[in-house]
CSV table of C-alpha atoms in Angstrom, one decimal:
chain,number,residue,atom,x,y,z
C,1061,UNK,CA,-60.5,19.9,-61.4
C,1062,UNK,CA,-64.2,19.0,-61.1
C,1063,UNK,CA,-63.4,16.2,-58.6
C,1064,UNK,CA,-64.1,13.3,-61.0
C,1065,UNK,CA,-61.8,10.2,-60.5
C,1066,UNK,CA,-59.8,9.5,-63.7
C,1067,UNK,CA,-57.5,6.9,-62.2
C,1068,UNK,CA,-57.8,4.4,-59.3
C,1069,UNK,CA,-55.0,2.0,-58.6
C,1070,UNK,CA,-57.7,-0.6,-57.5
C,1071,UNK,CA,-60.0,0.3,-60.4
C,1072,UNK,CA,-63.0,0.6,-58.2
C,1073,UNK,CA,-63.7,4.4,-58.1
C,1074,UNK,CA,-62.9,5.4,-61.7
C,1075,UNK,CA,-65.5,7.9,-63.1
C,1076,UNK,CA,-67.0,8.6,-59.6
C,1077,UNK,CA,-67.5,12.2,-58.3
C,1078,UNK,CA,-65.2,12.7,-55.3
C,1079,UNK,CA,-65.5,16.5,-55.3
C,1080,UNK,CA,-67.3,16.6,-51.9
C,1081,UNK,CA,-64.8,14.4,-50.1
C,1082,UNK,CA,-62.7,16.5,-47.7
C,1083,UNK,CA,-59.4,15.4,-49.1
C,1084,UNK,CA,-60.4,16.4,-52.7
C,1085,UNK,CA,-62.6,19.4,-51.8
C,1086,UNK,CA,-60.1,21.3,-49.7
C,1087,UNK,CA,-57.1,20.4,-51.9
C,1088,UNK,CA,-58.8,21.8,-55.0
C,1089,UNK,CA,-59.4,25.0,-53.0
C,1090,UNK,CA,-55.6,25.2,-52.2
C,1091,UNK,CA,-56.0,24.0,-48.6
C,1092,UNK,CA,-54.8,20.9,-46.8
C,1093,UNK,CA,-57.0,18.0,-47.6
C,1094,UNK,CA,-57.3,14.8,-45.6
C,1095,UNK,CA,-60.0,12.5,-44.3
C,1096,UNK,CA,-60.5,9.2,-42.5
C,1097,UNK,CA,-63.3,7.0,-43.8
C,1098,UNK,CA,-64.5,3.4,-43.5
C,1099,UNK,CA,-64.4,1.2,-46.6
C,1100,UNK,CA,-68.1,0.3,-46.0
C,1101,UNK,CA,-70.2,2.8,-44.0
C,1102,UNK,CA,-72.8,0.2,-43.4
C,1103,UNK,CA,-70.5,-2.4,-41.9
C,1104,UNK,CA,-69.3,-1.6,-38.3
C,1105,UNK,CA,-66.3,-4.0,-38.7
C,1106,UNK,CA,-65.1,-2.4,-42.0
C,1107,UNK,CA,-61.5,-1.2,-42.2
C,1108,UNK,CA,-60.9,2.5,-41.6
C,1109,UNK,CA,-58.7,4.2,-44.2
C,1110,UNK,CA,-56.7,7.5,-44.0
C,1111,UNK,CA,-56.7,9.7,-47.1
C,1112,UNK,CA,-54.2,12.5,-47.7
C,1113,UNK,CA,-54.3,14.6,-50.9
C,1114,UNK,CA,-51.9,16.8,-52.8
C,1115,UNK,CA,-52.6,19.3,-55.6
C,1116,UNK,CA,-51.5,18.8,-59.2
C,1117,UNK,CA,-50.5,22.1,-60.9
C,1118,UNK,CA,-50.5,23.1,-64.6
C,1119,UNK,CA,-49.5,26.5,-65.7
C,1120,UNK,CA,-49.4,27.7,-62.1
C,1121,UNK,CA,-53.0,26.6,-61.4
C,1122,UNK,CA,-54.5,23.6,-59.6
C,1123,UNK,CA,-55.3,21.2,-62.3
C,1124,UNK,CA,-56.2,18.1,-60.3
C,1125,UNK,CA,-55.6,16.1,-57.1
C,1126,UNK,CA,-53.7,13.0,-56.2
C,1127,UNK,CA,-54.8,11.1,-53.1
C,1128,UNK,CA,-52.9,8.4,-51.3
C,1129,UNK,CA,-54.6,6.2,-48.7
C,1130,UNK,CA,-53.5,3.8,-46.0
C,1131,UNK,CA,-55.5,1.6,-43.7
C,1132,UNK,CA,-55.3,2.6,-40.1
C,1133,UNK,CA,-54.4,-0.9,-39.1
C,1134,UNK,CA,-50.9,-0.4,-40.3
C,1135,UNK,CA,-50.6,2.9,-38.5
C,1136,UNK,CA,-52.0,1.4,-35.3
C,1137,UNK,CA,-48.9,-0.8,-35.2
C,1138,UNK,CA,-46.7,2.3,-35.2
C,1139,UNK,CA,-48.9,3.9,-32.5
C,1140,UNK,CA,-48.7,0.7,-30.4
C,1141,UNK,CA,-44.9,0.6,-30.8
C,1142,UNK,CA,-44.7,4.2,-29.9
C,1143,UNK,CA,-46.9,3.6,-26.8
C,1144,UNK,CA,-44.6,0.8,-25.7
C,1145,UNK,CA,-41.5,2.9,-26.3
C,1146,UNK,CA,-42.7,5.9,-24.5
C,1147,UNK,CA,-44.3,3.8,-21.7
C,1148,UNK,CA,-40.9,2.2,-21.2
C,1149,UNK,CA,-39.3,5.7,-21.1
C,1150,UNK,CA,-42.0,6.9,-18.8
C,1151,UNK,CA,-41.1,4.2,-16.3
C,1152,UNK,CA,-37.5,3.8,-17.1
C,1153,UNK,CA,-36.4,7.4,-16.7
C,1154,UNK,CA,-37.8,7.8,-13.1
C,1155,UNK,CA,-36.3,4.3,-12.1
C,1156,UNK,CA,-33.0,5.4,-13.6
C,1157,UNK,CA,-33.0,8.7,-11.7
C,1158,UNK,CA,-34.0,6.9,-8.5
C,1159,UNK,CA,-31.2,4.3,-9.0
C,1160,UNK,CA,-28.7,7.0,-9.7
C,1161,UNK,CA,-29.8,8.9,-6.5
C,1162,UNK,CA,-29.5,5.6,-4.5
C,1163,UNK,CA,-26.1,4.9,-5.9
C,1164,UNK,CA,-24.9,8.5,-5.1
C,1165,UNK,CA,-26.4,8.1,-1.6
C,1166,UNK,CA,-24.5,4.9,-1.0
C,1167,UNK,CA,-21.2,6.3,-2.4
C,1168,UNK,CA,-21.7,9.4,-0.1
C,1169,UNK,CA,-22.7,7.4,3.0
C,1170,UNK,CA,-19.8,4.9,2.7
C,1171,UNK,CA,-17.0,7.4,3.6
C,1172,UNK,CA,-19.0,8.5,6.6
C,1173,UNK,CA,-19.5,4.9,7.8
C,1174,UNK,CA,-15.7,4.4,7.5
C,1175,UNK,CA,-15.1,7.6,9.4
C,1176,UNK,CA,-17.6,6.6,12.1
C,1177,UNK,CA,-15.9,3.2,12.4
C,1178,UNK,CA,-12.4,4.9,12.6
C,1179,UNK,CA,-13.7,7.3,15.3
C,1180,UNK,CA,-14.8,4.3,17.4
C,1181,UNK,CA,-11.5,2.6,16.9
C,1182,UNK,CA,-9.6,5.7,18.0
C,1183,UNK,CA,-11.8,5.9,21.1
C,1184,UNK,CA,-10.8,2.4,21.9
C,1185,UNK,CA,-7.1,3.2,21.5
C,1186,UNK,CA,-6.5,1.7,18.1
C,1187,UNK,CA,-3.5,2.8,16.0
C,1188,UNK,CA,-5.1,2.3,12.6
C,1189,UNK,CA,-4.2,5.0,10.0
C,1190,UNK,CA,-7.1,7.2,8.9
C,1191,UNK,CA,-8.9,5.8,5.8
C,1192,UNK,CA,-8.3,7.6,2.5
C,1193,UNK,CA,-11.1,8.8,0.2
C,1194,UNK,CA,-11.4,9.9,-3.4
C,1195,UNK,CA,-14.3,12.2,-2.7
C,1196,UNK,CA,-13.0,15.8,-1.9
C,1197,UNK,CA,-15.6,16.4,0.8
C,1198,UNK,CA,-14.9,13.1,2.6
C,1199,UNK,CA,-11.1,13.6,2.3
C,1200,UNK,CA,-11.3,17.1,3.7
C,1201,UNK,CA,-13.5,15.9,6.6
C,1202,UNK,CA,-11.1,13.0,7.4
C,1203,UNK,CA,-8.1,15.3,7.4
C,1204,UNK,CA,-10.0,17.7,9.8
C,1205,UNK,CA,-10.9,14.7,12.0
C,1206,UNK,CA,-7.3,13.5,12.1
C,1207,UNK,CA,-5.9,17.0,12.9
C,1208,UNK,CA,-8.4,17.3,15.7
C,1209,UNK,CA,-7.5,13.9,17.1
C,1210,UNK,CA,-3.8,14.7,17.0
C,1211,UNK,CA,-4.4,18.0,18.7
C,1212,UNK,CA,-6.5,16.5,21.5
C,1213,UNK,CA,-4.2,13.5,21.9
C,1214,UNK,CA,-1.1,15.8,22.0
C,1215,UNK,CA,-2.6,17.9,24.7
C,1216,UNK,CA,-3.7,14.9,26.8
C,1217,UNK,CA,-0.4,13.1,26.2
C,1218,UNK,CA,1.7,16.1,27.4
C,1219,UNK,CA,-0.5,16.6,30.5
C,1220,UNK,CA,-0.5,12.9,31.5
C,1221,UNK,CA,3.2,12.2,30.6
C,1222,UNK,CA,4.4,15.3,32.5
C,1223,UNK,CA,2.4,14.2,35.6
C,1224,UNK,CA,3.9,10.6,35.5
C,1225,UNK,CA,7.4,11.8,34.6
C,1226,UNK,CA,7.5,14.2,37.5
C,1227,UNK,CA,6.5,11.4,39.8
C,1228,UNK,CA,9.0,8.9,38.4
C,1229,UNK,CA,12.0,11.3,38.3
C,1230,UNK,CA,11.4,12.4,41.9
C,1231,UNK,CA,12.5,9.1,43.4
C,1232,UNK,CA,15.9,8.7,41.7
C,1233,UNK,CA,16.6,12.5,42.0
C,1234,UNK,CA,15.8,12.3,45.7
C,1235,UNK,CA,18.2,9.3,46.0
C,1236,UNK,CA,20.9,11.1,44.2
C,1237,UNK,CA,20.6,14.3,46.3
C,1238,UNK,CA,20.7,12.2,49.5
C,1239,UNK,CA,23.9,10.4,48.3
C,1240,UNK,CA,25.5,13.7,47.4
C,1241,UNK,CA,24.7,15.2,50.8
C,1242,UNK,CA,26.2,12.1,52.5
C,1243,UNK,CA,29.4,12.4,50.4
C,1244,UNK,CA,29.9,15.9,51.8
C,1245,UNK,CA,31.1,14.4,55.0
C,1246,UNK,CA,33.8,11.8,54.2
C,1247,UNK,CA,32.2,8.3,54.9
C,1248,UNK,CA,34.0,5.1,55.4
C,1249,UNK,CA,35.3,3.3,52.2
C,1250,UNK,CA,32.6,0.7,52.4
C,1251,UNK,CA,29.8,3.4,52.7
C,1252,UNK,CA,31.4,5.5,50.0
C,1253,UNK,CA,31.4,2.5,47.5
C,1254,UNK,CA,27.8,1.8,48.4
C,1255,UNK,CA,26.8,5.4,47.8
C,1256,UNK,CA,28.7,5.5,44.5
C,1257,UNK,CA,27.0,2.3,43.5
C,1258,UNK,CA,23.6,3.8,44.4
C,1259,UNK,CA,24.4,7.0,42.3
C,1260,UNK,CA,25.4,4.9,39.4
C,1261,UNK,CA,22.3,2.7,39.6
C,1262,UNK,CA,19.9,5.7,39.9
C,1263,UNK,CA,21.7,7.6,37.1
C,1264,UNK,CA,21.3,4.5,34.9
C,1265,UNK,CA,17.6,4.5,35.8
C,1266,UNK,CA,17.2,8.2,34.9
C,1267,UNK,CA,19.0,7.5,31.5
C,1268,UNK,CA,16.7,4.5,30.9
C,1269,UNK,CA,13.6,6.5,31.6
C,1270,UNK,CA,14.6,9.4,29.3
C,1271,UNK,CA,15.7,7.1,26.4
C,1272,UNK,CA,12.6,4.9,26.6
C,1273,UNK,CA,10.3,7.9,26.9
C,1274,UNK,CA,11.9,9.5,23.8
C,1275,UNK,CA,11.5,6.2,21.9
C,1276,UNK,CA,7.9,5.8,23.0
C,1277,UNK,CA,7.1,9.4,22.0
C,1278,UNK,CA,8.5,8.8,18.5
C,1279,UNK,CA,6.5,5.6,18.1
C,1280,UNK,CA,3.2,7.3,19.3
C,1281,UNK,CA,3.7,10.0,16.7
C,1282,UNK,CA,4.2,7.4,14.0
C,1283,UNK,CA,0.9,6.4,12.3
C,1284,UNK,CA,2.4,3.7,10.0
C,1285,UNK,CA,5.6,1.8,9.5
C,1286,UNK,CA,8.4,3.5,7.5
C,1287,UNK,CA,9.8,0.2,6.2
C,1288,UNK,CA,8.8,-3.4,6.3
C,1289,UNK,CA,10.8,-6.6,5.6
C,1290,UNK,CA,10.0,-10.3,5.5
C,1291,UNK,CA,11.3,-11.8,8.7
C,1292,UNK,CA,12.0,-15.5,9.5
C,1293,UNK,CA,10.8,-16.0,13.1
C,1294,UNK,CA,13.4,-18.6,13.9
C,1295,UNK,CA,16.4,-16.8,12.4
C,1296,UNK,CA,15.3,-13.5,13.9
C,1297,UNK,CA,14.9,-15.0,17.4
C,1298,UNK,CA,18.2,-16.8,17.5
C,1299,UNK,CA,20.6,-13.8,17.9
C,1300,UNK,CA,18.3,-12.2,20.5
C,1301,UNK,CA,18.3,-15.3,22.7
C,1302,UNK,CA,22.1,-15.6,22.2
C,1303,UNK,CA,22.5,-12.0,23.5
C,1304,UNK,CA,20.5,-12.8,26.6
C,1305,UNK,CA,22.3,-16.1,27.3
C,1306,UNK,CA,24.4,-14.6,30.2
C,1307,UNK,CA,21.2,-13.4,32.0
C,1308,UNK,CA,19.6,-16.8,31.4
C,1309,UNK,CA,22.7,-18.7,32.7
C,1310,UNK,CA,23.0,-16.4,35.8
C,1311,UNK,CA,19.5,-17.6,36.9
C,1312,UNK,CA,20.1,-21.2,35.8
C,1313,UNK,CA,17.0,-21.1,33.6
C,1314,UNK,CA,16.2,-23.9,31.2
C,1315,UNK,CA,15.3,-22.4,27.9
C,1316,UNK,CA,12.9,-24.4,25.7
C,1317,UNK,CA,12.8,-23.1,22.1
C,1318,UNK,CA,9.8,-24.5,20.3
C,1319,UNK,CA,9.6,-22.3,17.2
C,1320,UNK,CA,8.4,-24.2,14.1
C,1321,UNK,CA,10.3,-23.9,10.8
C,1322,UNK,CA,9.2,-21.7,8.0
C,1323,UNK,CA,7.3,-19.1,10.0
C,1324,UNK,CA,7.5,-15.6,8.4
C,1325,UNK,CA,6.1,-12.3,9.3
C,1326,UNK,CA,6.5,-8.8,7.9
C,1327,UNK,CA,7.6,-5.7,9.8
C,1328,UNK,CA,10.3,-3.4,10.9
C,1329,UNK,CA,13.2,-5.7,12.2
C,1330,UNK,CA,14.6,-3.1,14.6
C,1331,UNK,CA,11.3,-2.3,16.3
C,1332,UNK,CA,10.2,-6.0,16.5
C,1333,UNK,CA,13.6,-6.9,18.0
C,1334,UNK,CA,13.1,-4.1,20.6
C,1335,UNK,CA,9.7,-5.4,21.6
C,1336,UNK,CA,10.8,-9.1,21.8
C,1337,UNK,CA,13.9,-8.2,23.8
C,1338,UNK,CA,11.8,-6.3,26.3
C,1339,UNK,CA,9.4,-9.2,26.7
C,1340,UNK,CA,12.2,-11.7,27.1
C,1341,UNK,CA,14.0,-9.6,29.7
C,1342,UNK,CA,10.8,-9.2,31.7
C,1343,UNK,CA,10.3,-13.0,31.6
C,1344,UNK,CA,13.9,-13.6,32.7
C,1345,UNK,CA,13.6,-11.0,35.5
C,1346,UNK,CA,10.4,-12.5,36.9
C,1347,UNK,CA,11.4,-16.1,36.5
C,1348,UNK,CA,12.6,-17.9,39.7
C,1349,UNK,CA,16.0,-19.5,39.5
C,1350,UNK,CA,16.2,-23.0,37.9
C,1351,UNK,CA,12.8,-22.6,36.3
C,1352,UNK,CA,11.7,-23.1,32.7
C,1353,UNK,CA,11.5,-20.3,30.2
C,1354,UNK,CA,9.6,-21.4,27.1
C,1355,UNK,CA,9.3,-19.7,23.6
C,1356,UNK,CA,6.8,-21.1,21.1
C,1357,UNK,CA,5.9,-20.2,17.5
C,1358,UNK,CA,3.3,-21.8,15.2
C,1359,UNK,CA,0.8,-20.9,12.5
C,1360,UNK,CA,-2.9,-20.9,13.0
C,1361,UNK,CA,-5.0,-20.3,9.9
C,1362,UNK,CA,-3.5,-17.1,8.5
C,1363,UNK,CA,-1.9,-15.9,11.7
C,1364,UNK,CA,1.5,-16.5,13.3
C,1365,UNK,CA,1.3,-17.1,17.0
C,1366,UNK,CA,4.4,-16.4,19.2
C,1367,UNK,CA,4.3,-17.1,22.9
C,1368,UNK,CA,6.7,-16.6,25.8
C,1369,UNK,CA,5.9,-18.6,29.0
C,1370,UNK,CA,7.7,-18.2,32.3
C,1371,UNK,CA,7.1,-19.8,35.8
C,1372,UNK,CA,7.2,-16.5,37.7
C,1373,UNK,CA,4.5,-15.0,40.0
C,1374,UNK,CA,2.3,-13.8,37.0
C,1375,UNK,CA,0.4,-10.5,37.1
C,1376,UNK,CA,-1.5,-9.7,40.4
C,1377,UNK,CA,-5.2,-9.0,40.1
C,1378,UNK,CA,-4.7,-5.3,41.1
C,1379,UNK,CA,-2.2,-4.8,38.2
C,1380,UNK,CA,-4.2,-6.5,35.4
C,1381,UNK,CA,-5.6,-3.3,34.0
C,1382,UNK,CA,-2.4,-1.2,34.5
C,1383,UNK,CA,0.4,-3.2,33.0
C,1384,UNK,CA,0.5,-1.1,29.8
C,1385,UNK,CA,0.4,2.2,31.7
C,1386,UNK,CA,3.4,4.5,31.3
C,1387,UNK,CA,5.8,4.3,34.3
C,1388,UNK,CA,3.8,1.5,35.9
C,1389,UNK,CA,6.1,-1.3,37.1
C,1390,UNK,CA,6.0,-4.2,39.4
C,1391,UNK,CA,8.9,-5.0,41.7
C,1392,UNK,CA,11.3,-7.8,40.6
C,1393,UNK,CA,11.0,-10.8,42.9
C,1394,UNK,CA,14.7,-11.2,43.6
C,1395,UNK,CA,15.7,-7.6,44.0
C,1396,UNK,CA,12.5,-5.7,44.8
C,1397,UNK,CA,13.5,-3.0,42.3
C,1398,UNK,CA,11.2,-1.6,39.7
C,1399,UNK,CA,12.0,-0.8,36.0
C,1400,UNK,CA,11.3,2.4,34.2
C,1401,UNK,CA,7.7,1.2,33.6
C,1402,UNK,CA,7.9,2.1,29.9
C,1403,UNK,CA,8.8,-1.4,28.5
C,1404,UNK,CA,5.3,-2.8,28.0
C,1405,UNK,CA,4.0,0.6,26.8
C,1406,UNK,CA,6.7,0.6,24.2
C,1407,UNK,CA,6.0,-3.1,23.2
C,1408,UNK,CA,2.3,-2.4,22.9
C,1409,UNK,CA,2.9,0.6,20.6
C,1410,UNK,CA,5.2,-1.5,18.4
C,1411,UNK,CA,2.9,-4.4,18.1
C,1412,UNK,CA,-0.1,-2.2,17.3
C,1413,UNK,CA,1.9,-0.3,14.7
C,1414,UNK,CA,2.4,-3.7,13.0
C,1415,UNK,CA,-1.5,-4.2,13.0
C,1416,UNK,CA,-0.9,-7.1,15.4
C,1417,UNK,CA,-2.0,-8.0,18.9
C,1418,UNK,CA,-0.5,-8.7,22.3
C,1419,UNK,CA,-2.2,-10.5,25.2
C,1420,UNK,CA,-0.9,-11.2,28.7
C,1421,UNK,CA,-2.5,-14.1,30.7
C,1422,UNK,CA,-1.6,-15.8,33.9
C,1423,UNK,CA,-1.2,-19.6,33.5
C,1424,UNK,CA,-3.2,-22.0,35.7
C,1425,UNK,CA,-0.1,-23.9,36.7
C,1426,UNK,CA,1.7,-20.6,37.6
C,1427,UNK,CA,3.6,-18.1,35.6
C,1428,UNK,CA,2.8,-15.7,32.8
C,1429,UNK,CA,2.1,-16.3,29.1
C,1430,UNK,CA,2.7,-13.5,26.6
C,1431,UNK,CA,1.0,-14.0,23.2
C,1432,UNK,CA,1.8,-12.0,20.1
C,1433,UNK,CA,-0.4,-12.5,17.0
C,1434,UNK,CA,1.0,-11.5,13.7
C,1435,UNK,CA,-0.3,-11.7,10.1
C,1436,UNK,CA,1.4,-14.6,8.2
C,1437,UNK,CA,3.3,-13.8,5.1
C-alpha cells in the first residue's frame, strides 16, 4: 500500500518505490491508473511500454496494486490492422454504393432502351409483340404504350380502310346497278346472258373483297401466332401446286419445282398456305402463256429461302411503293381485270406475323421474283 514493489515477473524492479508512477499512484487512491513509459528514458530508440493497474483489496480496503504491462509494438500491429481494415471499408463502402447505383441505373435504363427500340419498329410498320418486363414501372409503361398504339392504329385503320373500301365498292356496285337497269327492259338472249355473267362476276368480286378484308382485319388485330407447327416445305407445297394444276395447264405453263429436301419451317399451316396460294395465283395470272413458272427452296445459314419466279411483266416503276397497299391492284395482262387488291396486304401481314420477310424484285431477264425468308427449324 506504500507503493513498494514486492514482486516483479522480470525480477528487475523488486524493492523499488513505484508510489509516484501514475498507474500505482491513482490506483492506490481508488482511481483508474495507467501510464505509458519508455524502458530507458535516456535512449530515444527504447521500447515504449503501456502499464495498466488494478487494485488488490483486503477487508474491503485497497491493500495493494497489480500492474500489467505490454510493449506498444504489439499494439501497433493491431492498430495497423485496424487501419487497413477501416481503410478498406472507407473505400469499399462508397465503391459498393456507386456500383449498386450503376447496376440499378443499368437495370432501369434497359427497359426504356427496349421500349424506345420497339417504338421505332412500330413507326416503321413492324409487327413485333411488345417486350415484357419484370419491373412494375416498365411493365405498366409498356402496357400504356401498347394501348395508345392500338388506339391510334385503330382510328387510323378505320379512316383509311373506309376511304379505300368506299372507292373499291363503288365500281362493282355501279356495274350491278347498271345491269339491273338494263334488265328492266327485256334484252336479247345474248345480251341477257352477258349481263347475268357481269352480275355474277361483280358479285363474286364484292364477296372476295369482303372476305379478304375480314381476314386481313383479323390478322392485323393479331399480335402473335395462336399455334405453330413444324412444316416440311416440300410436303407442304405439293398439295397447293396440285390444286393449282388446272390454272397452270390452262395457260400451258411449264412448272419447275426446285425445292431441296429436308427444309423445315415453323408456323401456322393454314395462314402460310393462304399466303403461298395468293403468291402462286398472282404469278400464274401475270405469266404469259407457255412461259416458265419456277419455285425454289434452299437453306442459307440459319434461314430458309423460298422463291417464286415468273416471266411476266414484273412491277412497273410507278407501282413499286404501292404493291402492299390495301385495294391497290394491277390489271391482269390477259383480261385487263383487277383483283380485290387485298392479296399482297394479306400475305405481308401473314409473313410478318411469322417474324419473316417478303421481298419483290423485277428480274433483269424479265419477270418477277418473290422471296420469302423464314427461320430454319
